[in-house]
mmCIF file of C-alpha atoms in Angstrom:
data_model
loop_
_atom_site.group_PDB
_atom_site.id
_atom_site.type_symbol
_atom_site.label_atom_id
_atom_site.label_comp_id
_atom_site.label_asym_id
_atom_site.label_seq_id
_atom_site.Cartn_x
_atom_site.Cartn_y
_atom_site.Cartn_z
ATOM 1 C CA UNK A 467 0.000 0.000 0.000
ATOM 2 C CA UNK A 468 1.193 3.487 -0.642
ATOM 3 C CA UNK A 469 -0.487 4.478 2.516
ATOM 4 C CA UNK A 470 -1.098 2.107 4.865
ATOM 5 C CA UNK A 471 -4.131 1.156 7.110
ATOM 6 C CA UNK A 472 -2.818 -0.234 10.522
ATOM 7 C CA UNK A 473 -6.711 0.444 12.169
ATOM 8 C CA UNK A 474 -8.081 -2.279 9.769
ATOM 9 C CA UNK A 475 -9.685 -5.357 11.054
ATOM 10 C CA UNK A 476 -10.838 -8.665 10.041
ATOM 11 C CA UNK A 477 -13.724 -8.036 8.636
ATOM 12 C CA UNK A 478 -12.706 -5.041 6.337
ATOM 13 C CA UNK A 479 -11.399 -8.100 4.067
ATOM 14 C CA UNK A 480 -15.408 -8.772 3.170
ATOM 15 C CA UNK A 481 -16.453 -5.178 2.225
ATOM 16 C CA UNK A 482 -16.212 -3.042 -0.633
ATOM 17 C CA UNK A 483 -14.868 0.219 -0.851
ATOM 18 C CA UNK A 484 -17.052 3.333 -2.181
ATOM 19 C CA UNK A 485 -15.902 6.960 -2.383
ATOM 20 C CA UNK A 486 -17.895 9.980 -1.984
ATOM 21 C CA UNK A 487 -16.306 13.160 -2.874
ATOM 22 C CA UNK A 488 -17.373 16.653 -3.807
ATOM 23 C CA UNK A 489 -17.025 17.825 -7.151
ATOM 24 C CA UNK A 490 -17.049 21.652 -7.755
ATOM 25 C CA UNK A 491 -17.751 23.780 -4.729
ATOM 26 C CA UNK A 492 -19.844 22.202 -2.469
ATOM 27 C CA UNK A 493 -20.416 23.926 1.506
ATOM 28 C CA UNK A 494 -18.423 21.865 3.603
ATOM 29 C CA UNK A 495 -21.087 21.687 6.500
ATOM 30 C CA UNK A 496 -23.737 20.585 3.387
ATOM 31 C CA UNK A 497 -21.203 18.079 2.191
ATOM 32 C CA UNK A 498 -20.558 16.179 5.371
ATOM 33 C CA UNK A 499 -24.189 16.188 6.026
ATOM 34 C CA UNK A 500 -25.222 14.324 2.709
ATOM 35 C CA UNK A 501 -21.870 12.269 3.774
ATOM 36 C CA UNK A 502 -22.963 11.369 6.758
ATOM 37 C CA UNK A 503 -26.557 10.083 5.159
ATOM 38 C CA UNK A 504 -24.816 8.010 2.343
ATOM 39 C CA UNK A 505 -22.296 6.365 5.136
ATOM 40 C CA UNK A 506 -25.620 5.209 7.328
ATOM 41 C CA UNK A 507 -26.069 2.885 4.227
ATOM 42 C CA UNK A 508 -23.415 0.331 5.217
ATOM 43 C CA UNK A 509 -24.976 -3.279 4.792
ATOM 44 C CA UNK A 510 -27.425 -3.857 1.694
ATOM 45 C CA UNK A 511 -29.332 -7.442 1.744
ATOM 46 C CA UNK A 512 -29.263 -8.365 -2.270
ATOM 47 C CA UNK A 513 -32.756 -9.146 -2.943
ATOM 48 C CA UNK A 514 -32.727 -12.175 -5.200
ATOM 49 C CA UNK A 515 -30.101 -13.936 -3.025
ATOM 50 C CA UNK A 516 -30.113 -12.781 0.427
ATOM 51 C CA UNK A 517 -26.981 -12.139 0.838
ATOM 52 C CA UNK A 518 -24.986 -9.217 2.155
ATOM 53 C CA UNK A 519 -22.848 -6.786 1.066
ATOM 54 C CA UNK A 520 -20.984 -4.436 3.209
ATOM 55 C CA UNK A 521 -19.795 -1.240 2.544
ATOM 56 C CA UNK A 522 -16.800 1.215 3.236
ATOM 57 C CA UNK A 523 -17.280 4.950 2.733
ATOM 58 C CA UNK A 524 -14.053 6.958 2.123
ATOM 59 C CA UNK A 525 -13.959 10.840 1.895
ATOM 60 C CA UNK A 526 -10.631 10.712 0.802
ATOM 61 C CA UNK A 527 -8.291 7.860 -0.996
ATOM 62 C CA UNK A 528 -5.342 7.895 -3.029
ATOM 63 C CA UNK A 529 -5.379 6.872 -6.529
ATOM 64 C CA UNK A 530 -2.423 5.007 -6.537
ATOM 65 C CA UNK A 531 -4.016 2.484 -3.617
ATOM 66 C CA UNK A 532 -5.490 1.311 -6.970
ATOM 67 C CA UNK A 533 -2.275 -0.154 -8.176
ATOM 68 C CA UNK A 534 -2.834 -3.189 -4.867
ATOM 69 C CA UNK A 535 -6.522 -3.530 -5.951
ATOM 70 C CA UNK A 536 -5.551 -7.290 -7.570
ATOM 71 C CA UNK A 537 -3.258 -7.851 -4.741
ATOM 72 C CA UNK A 538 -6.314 -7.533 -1.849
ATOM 73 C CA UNK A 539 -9.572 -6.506 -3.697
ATOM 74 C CA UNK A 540 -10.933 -4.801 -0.412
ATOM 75 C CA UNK A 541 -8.489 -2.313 -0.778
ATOM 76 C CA UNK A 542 -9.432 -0.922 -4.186
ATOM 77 C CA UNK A 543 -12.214 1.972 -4.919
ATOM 78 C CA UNK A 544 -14.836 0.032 -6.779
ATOM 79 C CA UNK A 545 -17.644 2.634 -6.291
ATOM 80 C CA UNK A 546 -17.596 6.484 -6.526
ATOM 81 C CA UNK A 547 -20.437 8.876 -5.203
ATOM 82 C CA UNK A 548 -20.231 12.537 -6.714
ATOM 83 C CA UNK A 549 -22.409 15.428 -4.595
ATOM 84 C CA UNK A 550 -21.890 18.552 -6.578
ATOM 85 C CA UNK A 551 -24.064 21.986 -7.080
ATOM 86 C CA UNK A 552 -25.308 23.045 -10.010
ATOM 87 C CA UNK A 553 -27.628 26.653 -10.237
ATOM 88 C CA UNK A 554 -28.666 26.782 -13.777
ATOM 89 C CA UNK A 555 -28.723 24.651 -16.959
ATOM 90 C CA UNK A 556 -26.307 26.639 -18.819
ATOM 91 C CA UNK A 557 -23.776 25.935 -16.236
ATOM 92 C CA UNK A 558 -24.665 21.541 -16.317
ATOM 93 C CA UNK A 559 -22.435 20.907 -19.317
ATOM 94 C CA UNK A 560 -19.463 21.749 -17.231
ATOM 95 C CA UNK A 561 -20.583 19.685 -14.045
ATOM 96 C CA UNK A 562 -21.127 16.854 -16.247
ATOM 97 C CA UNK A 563 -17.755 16.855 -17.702
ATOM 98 C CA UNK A 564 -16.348 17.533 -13.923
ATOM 99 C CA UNK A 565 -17.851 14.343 -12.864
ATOM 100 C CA UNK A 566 -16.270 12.582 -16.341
ATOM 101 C CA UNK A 567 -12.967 13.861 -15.310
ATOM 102 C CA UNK A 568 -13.519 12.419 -11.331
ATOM 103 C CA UNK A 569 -14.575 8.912 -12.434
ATOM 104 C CA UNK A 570 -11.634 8.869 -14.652
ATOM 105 C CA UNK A 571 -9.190 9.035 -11.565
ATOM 106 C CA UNK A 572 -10.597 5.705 -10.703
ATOM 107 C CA UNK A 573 -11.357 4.268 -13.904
ATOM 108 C CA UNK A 574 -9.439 1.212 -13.768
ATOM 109 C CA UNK A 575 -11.314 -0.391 -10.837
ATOM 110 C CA UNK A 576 -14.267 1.789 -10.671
ATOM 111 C CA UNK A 577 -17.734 -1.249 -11.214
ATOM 112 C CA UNK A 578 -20.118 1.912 -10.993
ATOM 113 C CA UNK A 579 -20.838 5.968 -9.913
ATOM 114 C CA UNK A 580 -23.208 8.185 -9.442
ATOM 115 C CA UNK A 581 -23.653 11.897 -9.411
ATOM 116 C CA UNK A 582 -25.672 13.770 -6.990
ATOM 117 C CA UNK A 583 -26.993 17.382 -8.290
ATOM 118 C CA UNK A 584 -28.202 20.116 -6.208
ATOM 119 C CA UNK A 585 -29.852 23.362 -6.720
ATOM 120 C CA UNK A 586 -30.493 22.474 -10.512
ATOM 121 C CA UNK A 587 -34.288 22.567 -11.808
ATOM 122 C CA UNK A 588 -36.341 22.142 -14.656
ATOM 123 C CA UNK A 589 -35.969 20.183 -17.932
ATOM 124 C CA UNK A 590 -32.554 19.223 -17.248
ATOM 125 C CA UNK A 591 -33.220 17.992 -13.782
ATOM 126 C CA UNK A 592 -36.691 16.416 -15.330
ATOM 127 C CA UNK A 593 -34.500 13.452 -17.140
ATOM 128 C CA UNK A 594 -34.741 10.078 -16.151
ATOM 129 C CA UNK A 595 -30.726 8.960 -15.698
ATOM 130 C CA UNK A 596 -29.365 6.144 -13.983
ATOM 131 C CA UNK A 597 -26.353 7.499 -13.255
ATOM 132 C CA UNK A 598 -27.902 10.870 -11.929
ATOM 133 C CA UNK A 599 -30.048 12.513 -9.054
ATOM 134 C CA UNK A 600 -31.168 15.952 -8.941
ATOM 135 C CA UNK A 601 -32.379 17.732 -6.059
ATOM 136 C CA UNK A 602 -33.938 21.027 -5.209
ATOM 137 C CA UNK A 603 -31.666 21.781 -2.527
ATOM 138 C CA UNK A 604 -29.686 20.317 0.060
ATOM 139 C CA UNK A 605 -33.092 19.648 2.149
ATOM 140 C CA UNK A 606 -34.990 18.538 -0.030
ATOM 141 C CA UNK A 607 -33.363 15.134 -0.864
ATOM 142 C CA UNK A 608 -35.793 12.202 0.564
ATOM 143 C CA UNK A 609 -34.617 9.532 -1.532
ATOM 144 C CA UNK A 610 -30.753 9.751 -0.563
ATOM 145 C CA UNK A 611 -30.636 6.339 0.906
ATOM 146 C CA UNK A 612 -32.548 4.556 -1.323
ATOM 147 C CA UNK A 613 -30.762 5.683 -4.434
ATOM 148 C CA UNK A 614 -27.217 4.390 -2.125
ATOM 149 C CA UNK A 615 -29.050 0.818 -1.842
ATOM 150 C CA UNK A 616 -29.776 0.666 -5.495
ATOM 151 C CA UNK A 617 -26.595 2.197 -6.416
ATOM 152 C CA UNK A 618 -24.673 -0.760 -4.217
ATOM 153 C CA UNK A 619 -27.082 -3.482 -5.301
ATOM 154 C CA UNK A 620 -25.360 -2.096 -9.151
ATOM 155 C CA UNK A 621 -22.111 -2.799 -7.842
ATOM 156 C CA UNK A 622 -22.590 -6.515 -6.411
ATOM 157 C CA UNK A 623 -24.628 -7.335 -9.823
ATOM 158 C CA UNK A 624 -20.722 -6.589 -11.554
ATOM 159 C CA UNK A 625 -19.057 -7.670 -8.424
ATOM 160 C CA UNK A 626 -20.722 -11.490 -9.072
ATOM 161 C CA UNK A 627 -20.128 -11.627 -12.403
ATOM 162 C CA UNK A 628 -16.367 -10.670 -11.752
ATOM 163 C CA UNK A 629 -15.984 -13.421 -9.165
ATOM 164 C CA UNK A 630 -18.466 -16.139 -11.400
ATOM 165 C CA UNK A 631 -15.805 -15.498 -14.313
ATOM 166 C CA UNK A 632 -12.785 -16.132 -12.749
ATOM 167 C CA UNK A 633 -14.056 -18.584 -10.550
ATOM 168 C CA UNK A 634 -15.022 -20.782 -13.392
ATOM 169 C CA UNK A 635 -12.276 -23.245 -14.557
ATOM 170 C CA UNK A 636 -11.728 -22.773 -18.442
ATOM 171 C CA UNK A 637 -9.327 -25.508 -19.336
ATOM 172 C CA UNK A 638 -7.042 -24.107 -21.988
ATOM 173 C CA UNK A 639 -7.144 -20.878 -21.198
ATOM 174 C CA UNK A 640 -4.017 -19.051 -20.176
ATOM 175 C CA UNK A 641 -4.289 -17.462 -16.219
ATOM 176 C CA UNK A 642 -2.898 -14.350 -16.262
ATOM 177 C CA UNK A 643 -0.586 -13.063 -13.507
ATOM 178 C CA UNK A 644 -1.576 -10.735 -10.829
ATOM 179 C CA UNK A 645 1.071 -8.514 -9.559
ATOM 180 C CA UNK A 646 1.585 -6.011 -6.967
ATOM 181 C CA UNK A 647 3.069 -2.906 -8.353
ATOM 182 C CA UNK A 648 6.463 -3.499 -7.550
ATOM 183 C CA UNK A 649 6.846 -7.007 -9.301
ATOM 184 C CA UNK A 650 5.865 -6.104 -13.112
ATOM 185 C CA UNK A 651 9.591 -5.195 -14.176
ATOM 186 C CA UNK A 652 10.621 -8.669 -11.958
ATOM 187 C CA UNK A 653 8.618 -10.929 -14.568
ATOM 188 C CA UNK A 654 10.104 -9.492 -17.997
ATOM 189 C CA UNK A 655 11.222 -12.155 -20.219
ATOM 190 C CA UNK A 656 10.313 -14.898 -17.626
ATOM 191 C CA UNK A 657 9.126 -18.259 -18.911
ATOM 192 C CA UNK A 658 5.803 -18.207 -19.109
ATOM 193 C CA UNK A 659 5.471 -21.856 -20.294
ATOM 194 C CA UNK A 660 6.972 -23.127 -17.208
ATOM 195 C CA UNK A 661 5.205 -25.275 -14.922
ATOM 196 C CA UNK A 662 6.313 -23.143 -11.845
ATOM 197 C CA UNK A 663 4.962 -20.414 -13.702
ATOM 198 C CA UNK A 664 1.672 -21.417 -14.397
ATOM 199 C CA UNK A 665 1.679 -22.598 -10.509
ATOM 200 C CA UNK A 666 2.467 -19.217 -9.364
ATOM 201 C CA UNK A 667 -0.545 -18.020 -11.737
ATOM 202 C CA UNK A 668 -2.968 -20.476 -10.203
ATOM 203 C CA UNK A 669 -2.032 -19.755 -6.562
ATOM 204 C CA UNK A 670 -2.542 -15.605 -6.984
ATOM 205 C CA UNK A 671 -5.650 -16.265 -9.329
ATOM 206 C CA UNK A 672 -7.245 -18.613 -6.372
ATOM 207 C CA UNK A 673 -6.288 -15.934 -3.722
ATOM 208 C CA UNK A 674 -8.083 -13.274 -5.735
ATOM 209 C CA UNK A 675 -11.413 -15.137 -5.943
ATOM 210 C CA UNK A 676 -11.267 -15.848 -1.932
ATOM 211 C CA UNK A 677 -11.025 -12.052 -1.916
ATOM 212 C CA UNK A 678 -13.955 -11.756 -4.537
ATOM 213 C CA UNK A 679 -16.012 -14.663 -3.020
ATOM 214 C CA UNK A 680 -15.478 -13.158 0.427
ATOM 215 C CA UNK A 681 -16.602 -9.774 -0.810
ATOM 216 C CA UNK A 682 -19.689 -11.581 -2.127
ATOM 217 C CA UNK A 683 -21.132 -12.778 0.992
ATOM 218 C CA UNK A 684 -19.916 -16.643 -0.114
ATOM 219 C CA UNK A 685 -17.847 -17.619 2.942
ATOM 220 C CA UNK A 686 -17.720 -20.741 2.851
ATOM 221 C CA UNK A 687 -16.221 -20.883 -0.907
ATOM 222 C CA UNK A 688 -14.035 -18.227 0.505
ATOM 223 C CA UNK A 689 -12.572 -20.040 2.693
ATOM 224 C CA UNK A 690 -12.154 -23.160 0.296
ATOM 225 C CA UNK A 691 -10.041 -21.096 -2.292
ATOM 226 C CA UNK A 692 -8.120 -19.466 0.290
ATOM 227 C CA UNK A 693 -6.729 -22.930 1.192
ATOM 228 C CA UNK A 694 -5.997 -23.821 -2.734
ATOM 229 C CA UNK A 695 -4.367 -20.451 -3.322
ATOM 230 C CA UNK A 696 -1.792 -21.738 0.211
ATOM 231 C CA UNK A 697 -1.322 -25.050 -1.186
ATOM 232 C CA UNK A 698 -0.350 -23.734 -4.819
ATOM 233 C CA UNK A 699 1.650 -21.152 -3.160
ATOM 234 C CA UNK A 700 3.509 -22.566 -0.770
ATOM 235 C CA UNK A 701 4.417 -25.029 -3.386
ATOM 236 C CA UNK A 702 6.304 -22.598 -5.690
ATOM 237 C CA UNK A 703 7.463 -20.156 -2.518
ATOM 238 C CA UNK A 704 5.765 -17.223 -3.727
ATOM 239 C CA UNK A 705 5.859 -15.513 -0.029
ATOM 240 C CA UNK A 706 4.246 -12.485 -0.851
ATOM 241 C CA UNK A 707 1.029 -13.525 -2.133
ATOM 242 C CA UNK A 708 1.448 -16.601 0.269
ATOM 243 C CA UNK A 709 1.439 -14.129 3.017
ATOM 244 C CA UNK A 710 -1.542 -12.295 1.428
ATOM 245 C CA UNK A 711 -3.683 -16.085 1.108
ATOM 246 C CA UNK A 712 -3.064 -16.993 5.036
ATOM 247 C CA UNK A 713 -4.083 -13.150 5.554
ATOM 248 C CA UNK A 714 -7.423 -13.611 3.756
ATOM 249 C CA UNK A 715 -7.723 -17.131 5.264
ATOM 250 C CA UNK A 716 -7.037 -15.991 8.963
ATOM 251 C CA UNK A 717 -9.896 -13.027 8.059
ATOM 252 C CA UNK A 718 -12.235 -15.310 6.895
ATOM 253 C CA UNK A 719 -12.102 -17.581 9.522
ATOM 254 C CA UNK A 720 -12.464 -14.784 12.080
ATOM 255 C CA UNK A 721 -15.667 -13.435 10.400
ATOM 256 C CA UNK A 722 -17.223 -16.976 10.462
ATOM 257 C CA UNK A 723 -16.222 -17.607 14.332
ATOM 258 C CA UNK A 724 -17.277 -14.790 15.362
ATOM 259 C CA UNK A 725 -20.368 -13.568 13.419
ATOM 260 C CA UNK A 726 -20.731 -10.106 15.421
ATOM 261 C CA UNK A 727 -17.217 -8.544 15.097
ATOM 262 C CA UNK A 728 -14.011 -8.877 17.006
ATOM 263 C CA UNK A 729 -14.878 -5.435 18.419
ATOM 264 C CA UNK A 730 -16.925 -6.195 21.112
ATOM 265 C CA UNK A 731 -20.905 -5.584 21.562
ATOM 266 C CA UNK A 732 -20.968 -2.320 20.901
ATOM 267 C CA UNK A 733 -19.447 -2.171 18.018
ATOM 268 C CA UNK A 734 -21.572 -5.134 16.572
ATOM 269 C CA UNK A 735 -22.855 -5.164 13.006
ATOM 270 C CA UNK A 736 -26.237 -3.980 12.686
ATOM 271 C CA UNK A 737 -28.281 -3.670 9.458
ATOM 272 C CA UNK A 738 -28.862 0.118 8.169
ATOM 273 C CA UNK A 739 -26.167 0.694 11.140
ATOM 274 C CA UNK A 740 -22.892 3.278 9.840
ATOM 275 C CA UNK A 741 -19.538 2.568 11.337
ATOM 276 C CA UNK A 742 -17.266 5.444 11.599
ATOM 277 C CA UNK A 743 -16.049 6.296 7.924
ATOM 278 C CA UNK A 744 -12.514 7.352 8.403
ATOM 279 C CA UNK A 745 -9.467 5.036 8.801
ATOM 280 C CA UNK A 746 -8.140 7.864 11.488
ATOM 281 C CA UNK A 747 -11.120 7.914 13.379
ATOM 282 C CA UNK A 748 -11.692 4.577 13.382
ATOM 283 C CA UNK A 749 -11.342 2.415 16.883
ATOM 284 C CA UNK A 750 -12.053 -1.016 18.044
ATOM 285 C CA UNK A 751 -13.362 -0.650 21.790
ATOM 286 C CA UNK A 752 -12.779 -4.115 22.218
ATOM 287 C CA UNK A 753 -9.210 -4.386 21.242
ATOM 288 C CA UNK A 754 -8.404 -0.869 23.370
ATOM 289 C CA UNK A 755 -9.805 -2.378 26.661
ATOM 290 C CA UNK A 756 -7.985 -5.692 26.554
ATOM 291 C CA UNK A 757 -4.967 -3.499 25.918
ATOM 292 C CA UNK A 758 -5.677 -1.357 28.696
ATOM 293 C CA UNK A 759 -6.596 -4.288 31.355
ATOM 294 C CA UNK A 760 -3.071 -5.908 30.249
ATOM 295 C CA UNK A 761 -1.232 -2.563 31.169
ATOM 296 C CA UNK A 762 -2.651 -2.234 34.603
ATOM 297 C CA UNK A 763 -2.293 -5.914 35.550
ATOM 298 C CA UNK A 764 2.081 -5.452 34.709
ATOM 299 C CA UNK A 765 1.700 -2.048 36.406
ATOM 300 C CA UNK A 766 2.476 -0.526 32.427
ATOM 301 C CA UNK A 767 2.131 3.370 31.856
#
């Protein structure tokens, strides 16, 4: 990771992560509020197959995080939530192209977006889009949270077909190998023909569809490719991505033993239920007491 995210926990491995920025100039206070609204959105039951998906809201990310998107899937921006202002339908065209320009900056991981207009009225604002909400103003936005629950049940309808794809075993076609950023110039001119290879392909290509099917509310098939992807890689001591399996593996396993969270009671999943957004921010009451109980016990500062 170019940044990384030592506040993350086991079950961070099974979300996805969405980012909602401002595009334009949006009132901060106005901003965080309509933030604050999308973030309460952070489980979504899939209608047609009960399962859930679970979502993490970032104000802020780094593009290049993208680069380690194959390496853990959790950790790259598959969703992107626009809230912009727009006065007058002259001034539209130029919005439109803003919000162009900010899915572009994700583009090579983004599954889906959507732009949320305020202030705009009239003809423009009276178009049916998809990809689009318009709004009156700021207060006048009922629907918020309903368009966020479509607008992730969008992104698990590309998120299944991603994992049914490379999930299914296609005997004769070539596995292509996943890298972390660091590692393209280290494969030049290898041979690709080699059994050891084609090994080291299987192993990463297992690991990312325990990542996918772990995203996709499929533990148990999680945790079955998880232990192919250690096998395959352990075989042809490929440490980093071996490291990366027994990662997923250990987070799986925690999310299945203990159904509620590692963080305690209180910090529980509940449905329609927002956990704090921001890695920062973001504590584990659980962890933080043990810690604090083992300090006093050894008389610790």
């Amino acid at each position: 990771m170019s940044v990384p995210d030592y506040m993350q926990c086991a079950e961070d491995h099974q979300t996805v992560l969405v980012v909602v920025q401002s595009v334009g100039i949006v009132p901060e206070d106005q901003f965080f509020k309509i933030y604050k609204r999308i973030t309460s959105v952070s489980q979504v039951t899939i209608r047609d197959s009960q399962r859930l998906l679970y979502i993490r809201y970032r104000h802020h990310y780094l593009a290049e995080n993208n680069e380690w998107g194959d390496f853990q899937t959790h950790r790259k921006v598959v969703g992107l939530v626009s809230i912009t202002t727009c006065s007058s339908a002259k001034d539209w065209p130029q919005t439109a192209e803003r919000f162009h320009g900010h899915k572009e900056v994700y583009s090579s991981t983004l599954y889906d977006s959507r732009l949320l207009v305020f202030g705009l009225q009239g003809e423009i604002a009276e178009q049916q889009r998809t990809d689009v909400a318009f709004y009156p103003s700021f207060e006048e936005c009922s629907d918020v949270e309903r368009r966020v629950e479509d607008f992730v049940e969008s992104i698990f309808i590309v998120l299944e077909s991603k994992r049914l794809d490379r999930a299914t075993d296609k005997s004769g076609d070539k596995i292509p190998l996943l890298c972390v950023p660091f590692e393209k110039k280290d494969f030049v001119g290898l041979d690709t023909d080699s059994r050891h290879f084609k090994k080291r392909c299987q192993g990463r290509m297992r690991k990312h569809v325990g990542d996918l099917c772990l995203q996709a509310g499929m533990l148990q098939d999680a945790l079955v490719h998880y232990h192919m992807a250690v096998e395959l890689l352990r075989g042809v001591n490929d440490f980093l991505w071996l490291g990366a399996a027994l990662e997923g593996l250990c987070s799986a396993s925690v999310i299945f033993h203990y159904p509620g969270g590692t963080a305690g009671k209180m910090a529980a999943r509940k449905p329609s239920i927002s956990h704090p957004a921001d890695a920062g921010k973001r504590h584990r009451p659980g962890r933080h007491t043990t810690l604090t109980d083992y300090r006093q016990k050894r008389g610790l500062p």
